PDB file of C-alpha atoms in Angstrom:
ATOM      1  CA  UNK A   1    -109.965 158.055 -26.667  1.00  0.00           C
ATOM      2  CA  UNK A   2    -107.833 160.269 -28.952  1.00  0.00           C
ATOM      3  CA  UNK A   3    -110.859 161.306 -31.028  1.00  0.00           C
ATOM      4  CA  UNK A   4    -112.400 162.576 -27.943  1.00  0.00           C
ATOM      5  CA  UNK A   5    -109.740 165.199 -27.579  1.00  0.00           C
ATOM      6  CA  UNK A   6    -108.891 165.714 -31.200  1.00  0.00           C
ATOM      7  CA  UNK A   7    -112.409 165.232 -32.910  1.00  0.00           C
ATOM      8  CA  UNK A   8    -113.016 165.216 -36.679  1.00  0.00           C
ATOM      9  CA  UNK A   9    -114.549 168.770 -36.303  1.00  0.00           C
ATOM     10  CA  UNK A  10    -114.982 171.143 -33.336  1.00  0.00           C
ATOM     11  CA  UNK A  11    -118.421 172.354 -33.247  1.00  0.00           C
ATOM     12  CA  UNK A  12    -118.726 175.903 -31.787  1.00  0.00           C
ATOM     13  CA  UNK A  13    -121.676 175.049 -29.664  1.00  0.00           C
ATOM     14  CA  UNK A  14    -119.680 172.600 -27.746  1.00  0.00           C
ATOM     15  CA  UNK A  15    -116.411 174.463 -27.796  1.00  0.00           C
ATOM     16  CA  UNK A  16    -115.049 176.236 -24.692  1.00  0.00           C
ATOM     17  CA  UNK A  17    -113.413 179.505 -24.455  1.00  0.00           C
ATOM     18  CA  UNK A  18    -109.669 179.261 -24.602  1.00  0.00           C
ATOM     19  CA  UNK A  19    -107.703 179.546 -21.442  1.00  0.00           C
ATOM     20  CA  UNK A  20    -107.520 183.120 -20.221  1.00  0.00           C
ATOM     21  CA  UNK A  21    -110.725 184.095 -21.965  1.00  0.00           C
ATOM     22  CA  UNK A  22    -108.954 186.436 -24.433  1.00  0.00           C
ATOM     23  CA  UNK A  23    -111.763 185.908 -27.024  1.00  0.00           C
ATOM     24  CA  UNK A  24    -115.268 184.339 -26.650  1.00  0.00           C
ATOM     25  CA  UNK A  25    -116.005 180.953 -28.151  1.00  0.00           C
ATOM     26  CA  UNK A  26    -118.479 182.662 -30.453  1.00  0.00           C
ATOM     27  CA  UNK A  27    -115.613 184.736 -31.974  1.00  0.00           C
ATOM     28  CA  UNK A  28    -113.495 181.779 -33.024  1.00  0.00           C
ATOM     29  CA  UNK A  29    -113.513 180.203 -36.424  1.00  0.00           C
ATOM     30  CA  UNK A  30    -113.881 176.594 -35.408  1.00  0.00           C
ATOM     31  CA  UNK A  31    -113.709 175.379 -38.921  1.00  0.00           C
ATOM     32  CA  UNK A  32    -110.260 177.133 -39.455  1.00  0.00           C
ATOM     33  CA  UNK A  33    -109.028 175.787 -36.002  1.00  0.00           C
ATOM     34  CA  UNK A  34    -110.066 172.360 -37.047  1.00  0.00           C
ATOM     35  CA  UNK A  35    -108.357 172.678 -40.396  1.00  0.00           C
ATOM     36  CA  UNK A  36    -105.220 174.322 -38.955  1.00  0.00           C
ATOM     37  CA  UNK A  37    -104.625 172.528 -35.582  1.00  0.00           C
ATOM     38  CA  UNK A  38    -106.645 169.339 -35.640  1.00  0.00           C
ATOM     39  CA  UNK A  39    -106.428 167.909 -39.013  1.00  0.00           C
ATOM     40  CA  UNK A  40    -102.625 167.964 -39.429  1.00  0.00           C
ATOM     41  CA  UNK A  41    -102.219 166.001 -36.108  1.00  0.00           C
ATOM     42  CA  UNK A  42    -105.076 163.706 -36.961  1.00  0.00           C
ATOM     43  CA  UNK A  43    -103.590 162.992 -40.351  1.00  0.00           C
ATOM     44  CA  UNK A  44    -100.352 161.808 -38.805  1.00  0.00           C
ATOM     45  CA  UNK A  45    -102.093 159.774 -36.086  1.00  0.00           C
ATOM     46  CA  UNK A  46    -104.439 158.218 -38.501  1.00  0.00           C
ATOM     47  CA  UNK A  47    -101.505 157.167 -40.712  1.00  0.00           C
ATOM     48  CA  UNK A  48    -100.792 154.515 -37.963  1.00  0.00           C
ATOM     49  CA  UNK A  49     -97.705 153.728 -36.094  1.00  0.00           C
ATOM     50  CA  UNK A  50     -96.937 151.727 -33.010  1.00  0.00           C
ATOM     51  CA  UNK A  51     -98.851 153.787 -30.505  1.00  0.00           C
ATOM     52  CA  UNK A  52     -97.110 151.672 -27.723  1.00  0.00           C
ATOM     53  CA  UNK A  53     -96.127 154.483 -25.378  1.00  0.00           C
ATOM     54  CA  UNK A  54     -99.430 154.939 -23.744  1.00  0.00           C
ATOM     55  CA  UNK A  55     -99.716 151.084 -23.196  1.00  0.00           C
ATOM     56  CA  UNK A  56     -96.412 150.974 -21.768  1.00  0.00           C
ATOM     57  CA  UNK A  57     -97.442 153.701 -19.365  1.00  0.00           C
ATOM     58  CA  UNK A  58    -100.523 151.757 -18.343  1.00  0.00           C
ATOM     59  CA  UNK A  59     -98.597 148.464 -17.970  1.00  0.00           C
ATOM     60  CA  UNK A  60     -96.047 150.155 -15.791  1.00  0.00           C
ATOM     61  CA  UNK A  61     -98.895 151.339 -13.432  1.00  0.00           C
ATOM     62  CA  UNK A  62    -100.216 147.937 -13.194  1.00  0.00           C
ATOM     63  CA  UNK A  63     -96.882 146.277 -12.645  1.00  0.00           C
ATOM     64  CA  UNK A  64     -96.124 148.800  -9.779  1.00  0.00           C
ATOM     65  CA  UNK A  65     -99.341 147.599  -8.105  1.00  0.00           C
ATOM     66  CA  UNK A  66    -101.446 150.551  -9.183  1.00  0.00           C
ATOM     67  CA  UNK A  67    -104.895 150.810 -10.849  1.00  0.00           C
ATOM     68  CA  UNK A  68    -104.335 151.826 -14.522  1.00  0.00           C
ATOM     69  CA  UNK A  69    -108.029 152.620 -15.133  1.00  0.00           C
ATOM     70  CA  UNK A  70    -107.969 156.287 -14.025  1.00  0.00           C
ATOM     71  CA  UNK A  71    -105.075 156.753 -16.290  1.00  0.00           C
ATOM     72  CA  UNK A  72    -106.545 155.409 -19.614  1.00  0.00           C
ATOM     73  CA  UNK A  73    -106.970 158.959 -20.953  1.00  0.00           C
ATOM     74  CA  UNK A  74    -103.183 159.160 -20.876  1.00  0.00           C
ATOM     75  CA  UNK A  75    -103.163 156.846 -23.987  1.00  0.00           C
ATOM     76  CA  UNK A  76    -104.393 159.934 -25.863  1.00  0.00           C
ATOM     77  CA  UNK A  77    -102.099 162.289 -24.084  1.00  0.00           C
ATOM     78  CA  UNK A  78     -99.109 160.173 -24.977  1.00  0.00           C
ATOM     79  CA  UNK A  79    -100.032 159.732 -28.616  1.00  0.00           C
ATOM     80  CA  UNK A  80    -100.794 163.306 -29.119  1.00  0.00           C
ATOM     81  CA  UNK A  81     -97.483 164.482 -27.494  1.00  0.00           C
ATOM     82  CA  UNK A  82     -95.525 162.077 -29.531  1.00  0.00           C
ATOM     83  CA  UNK A  83     -97.324 162.912 -32.817  1.00  0.00           C
ATOM     84  CA  UNK A  84     -96.826 166.637 -32.033  1.00  0.00           C
ATOM     85  CA  UNK A  85     -93.059 166.021 -31.564  1.00  0.00           C
ATOM     86  CA  UNK A  86     -92.852 164.130 -34.792  1.00  0.00           C
ATOM     87  CA  UNK A  87     -94.465 166.704 -36.756  1.00  0.00           C
ATOM     88  CA  UNK A  88     -91.960 169.491 -35.490  1.00  0.00           C
ATOM     89  CA  UNK A  89     -89.176 166.955 -35.946  1.00  0.00           C
ATOM     90  CA  UNK A  90     -89.995 166.356 -39.509  1.00  0.00           C
ATOM     91  CA  UNK A  91     -90.037 170.163 -40.282  1.00  0.00           C
ATOM     92  CA  UNK A  92     -86.635 170.517 -38.660  1.00  0.00           C
ATOM     93  CA  UNK A  93     -85.229 167.548 -40.437  1.00  0.00           C
ATOM     94  CA  UNK A  94     -87.080 168.399 -43.734  1.00  0.00           C
ATOM     95  CA  UNK A  95     -88.221 164.877 -43.812  1.00  0.00           C
ATOM     96  CA  UNK A  96     -90.519 164.342 -46.748  1.00  0.00           C
ATOM     97  CA  UNK A  97     -92.234 161.004 -45.358  1.00  0.00           C
ATOM     98  CA  UNK A  98     -93.334 159.863 -41.931  1.00  0.00           C
ATOM     99  CA  UNK A  99     -95.057 156.416 -41.286  1.00  0.00           C
ATOM    100  CA  UNK A 100     -95.086 155.732 -45.126  1.00  0.00           C
ATOM    101  CA  UNK A 101     -97.112 158.775 -45.960  1.00  0.00           C
ATOM    102  CA  UNK A 102     -96.104 162.295 -46.944  1.00  0.00           C
ATOM    103  CA  UNK A 103     -94.999 164.353 -43.836  1.00  0.00           C
ATOM    104  CA  UNK A 104     -97.506 166.777 -42.374  1.00  0.00           C
ATOM    105  CA  UNK A 105     -95.537 170.079 -43.322  1.00  0.00           C
ATOM    106  CA  UNK A 106     -95.410 168.748 -46.993  1.00  0.00           C
ATOM    107  CA  UNK A 107     -99.290 168.765 -47.135  1.00  0.00           C
ATOM    108  CA  UNK A 108    -100.276 171.426 -44.735  1.00  0.00           C
ATOM    109  CA  UNK A 109     -97.337 173.802 -44.931  1.00  0.00           C
ATOM    110  CA  UNK A 110     -94.498 174.455 -42.481  1.00  0.00           C
ATOM    111  CA  UNK A 111     -96.356 177.131 -40.521  1.00  0.00           C
ATOM    112  CA  UNK A 112     -99.412 175.033 -39.740  1.00  0.00           C
ATOM    113  CA  UNK A 113     -97.264 172.017 -39.200  1.00  0.00           C
ATOM    114  CA  UNK A 114     -95.348 173.745 -36.462  1.00  0.00           C
ATOM    115  CA  UNK A 115     -98.494 175.275 -34.947  1.00  0.00           C
ATOM    116  CA  UNK A 116    -100.348 171.940 -34.982  1.00  0.00           C
ATOM    117  CA  UNK A 117     -97.428 170.127 -33.616  1.00  0.00           C
ATOM    118  CA  UNK A 118     -96.859 172.631 -30.735  1.00  0.00           C
ATOM    119  CA  UNK A 119    -100.571 172.751 -29.973  1.00  0.00           C
ATOM    120  CA  UNK A 120    -100.569 168.963 -29.569  1.00  0.00           C
ATOM    121  CA  UNK A 121     -98.085 169.228 -26.775  1.00  0.00           C
ATOM    122  CA  UNK A 122    -100.710 171.113 -24.676  1.00  0.00           C
ATOM    123  CA  UNK A 123    -103.551 168.462 -24.984  1.00  0.00           C
ATOM    124  CA  UNK A 124    -101.890 166.727 -22.085  1.00  0.00           C
ATOM    125  CA  UNK A 125    -102.595 169.633 -19.748  1.00  0.00           C
ATOM    126  CA  UNK A 126    -106.295 169.685 -20.906  1.00  0.00           C
ATOM    127  CA  UNK A 127    -106.575 165.920 -20.446  1.00  0.00           C
ATOM    128  CA  UNK A 128    -105.075 165.733 -16.817  1.00  0.00           C
ATOM    129  CA  UNK A 129    -107.184 168.881 -15.743  1.00  0.00           C
ATOM    130  CA  UNK A 130    -110.391 167.418 -16.977  1.00  0.00           C
ATOM    131  CA  UNK A 131    -110.173 163.600 -17.225  1.00  0.00           C
ATOM    132  CA  UNK A 132    -108.178 162.101 -14.475  1.00  0.00           C
ATOM    133  CA  UNK A 133    -109.950 160.773 -11.420  1.00  0.00           C
ATOM    134  CA  UNK A 134    -106.990 161.323  -9.097  1.00  0.00           C
ATOM    135  CA  UNK A 135    -106.064 163.578  -6.097  1.00  0.00           C
ATOM    136  CA  UNK A 136    -104.883 167.093  -6.742  1.00  0.00           C
ATOM    137  CA  UNK A 137    -101.518 166.291  -5.382  1.00  0.00           C
ATOM    138  CA  UNK A 138    -101.096 163.377  -7.902  1.00  0.00           C
ATOM    139  CA  UNK A 139    -102.332 165.641 -10.680  1.00  0.00           C
ATOM    140  CA  UNK A 140     -99.900 168.441  -9.665  1.00  0.00           C
ATOM    141  CA  UNK A 141     -96.940 165.786  -9.594  1.00  0.00           C
ATOM    142  CA  UNK A 142     -97.886 164.478 -13.027  1.00  0.00           C
ATOM    143  CA  UNK A 143     -98.109 167.901 -14.386  1.00  0.00           C
ATOM    144  CA  UNK A 144     -94.690 168.817 -12.989  1.00  0.00           C
ATOM    145  CA  UNK A 145     -93.140 165.687 -14.376  1.00  0.00           C
ATOM    146  CA  UNK A 146     -94.640 166.252 -17.750  1.00  0.00           C
ATOM    147  CA  UNK A 147     -93.291 169.771 -18.074  1.00  0.00           C
ATOM    148  CA  UNK A 148     -89.968 168.771 -16.905  1.00  0.00           C
ATOM    149  CA  UNK A 149     -89.884 166.307 -19.746  1.00  0.00           C
ATOM    150  CA  UNK A 150     -91.059 168.956 -22.077  1.00  0.00           C
ATOM    151  CA  UNK A 151     -88.380 171.291 -21.060  1.00  0.00           C
ATOM    152  CA  UNK A 152     -85.739 168.661 -21.687  1.00  0.00           C
ATOM    153  CA  UNK A 153     -87.121 167.591 -24.994  1.00  0.00           C
ATOM    154  CA  UNK A 154     -85.635 170.746 -27.038  1.00  0.00           C
ATOM    155  CA  UNK A 155     -82.150 169.875 -25.721  1.00  0.00           C
ATOM    156  CA  UNK A 156     -82.244 166.510 -27.494  1.00  0.00           C
ATOM    157  CA  UNK A 157     -83.699 167.902 -30.630  1.00  0.00           C
ATOM    158  CA  UNK A 158     -81.057 170.709 -30.697  1.00  0.00           C
ATOM    159  CA  UNK A 159     -78.283 168.034 -30.264  1.00  0.00           C
ATOM    160  CA  UNK A 160     -79.793 166.021 -32.964  1.00  0.00           C
ATOM    161  CA  UNK A 161     -80.165 168.757 -35.450  1.00  0.00           C
ATOM    162  CA  UNK A 162     -76.690 170.163 -34.778  1.00  0.00           C
ATOM    163  CA  UNK A 163     -75.177 166.995 -35.979  1.00  0.00           C
ATOM    164  CA  UNK A 164     -71.993 165.150 -34.836  1.00  0.00           C
ATOM    165  CA  UNK A 165     -69.171 167.337 -33.721  1.00  0.00           C
ATOM    166  CA  UNK A 166     -65.820 166.802 -31.792  1.00  0.00           C
ATOM    167  CA  UNK A 167     -65.370 168.570 -28.605  1.00  0.00           C
ATOM    168  CA  UNK A 168     -62.548 170.476 -30.122  1.00  0.00           C
ATOM    169  CA  UNK A 169     -64.664 172.066 -32.645  1.00  0.00           C
ATOM    170  CA  UNK A 170     -66.277 175.388 -31.658  1.00  0.00           C
ATOM    171  CA  UNK A 171     -69.867 176.010 -32.389  1.00  0.00           C
ATOM    172  CA  UNK A 172     -70.568 177.803 -35.726  1.00  0.00           C
TER     173      UNK A 172
END
């Protein structure tokens, strides 16, 4: 399902105008968008990895007595979110390798890696807006839970990049 949201190429004829309609779909350079935002994320996703997050989500729904079928698109959403966070994390940590291959920023450049990783965070919003066969109330709850988690994520990354410190030490 991930290729459906992050295809090998974004054909202009099938592309939609970005939210807010700032520019028309015809004005965008879809080859450059593919090269800058899609290919860096797909490079990391295609490198492999466990991809267990989405499956755990679906299993939890089933274990709780729910029907996981309407949520299958969340497999792609979870993988895109996680891959985006790994790309940004590798830039911050200056990691040269991820999943046994060169890190995204070493091949595509730091600016493209940050933009592509950040853009991957928002695939979730598009997926839940267009693909979930659930009520508006459930969609709103899922949206709120996702963005609550997204607001918390930079705190963990800030603490990780700050390194260990005793409580007596003042911040630099």
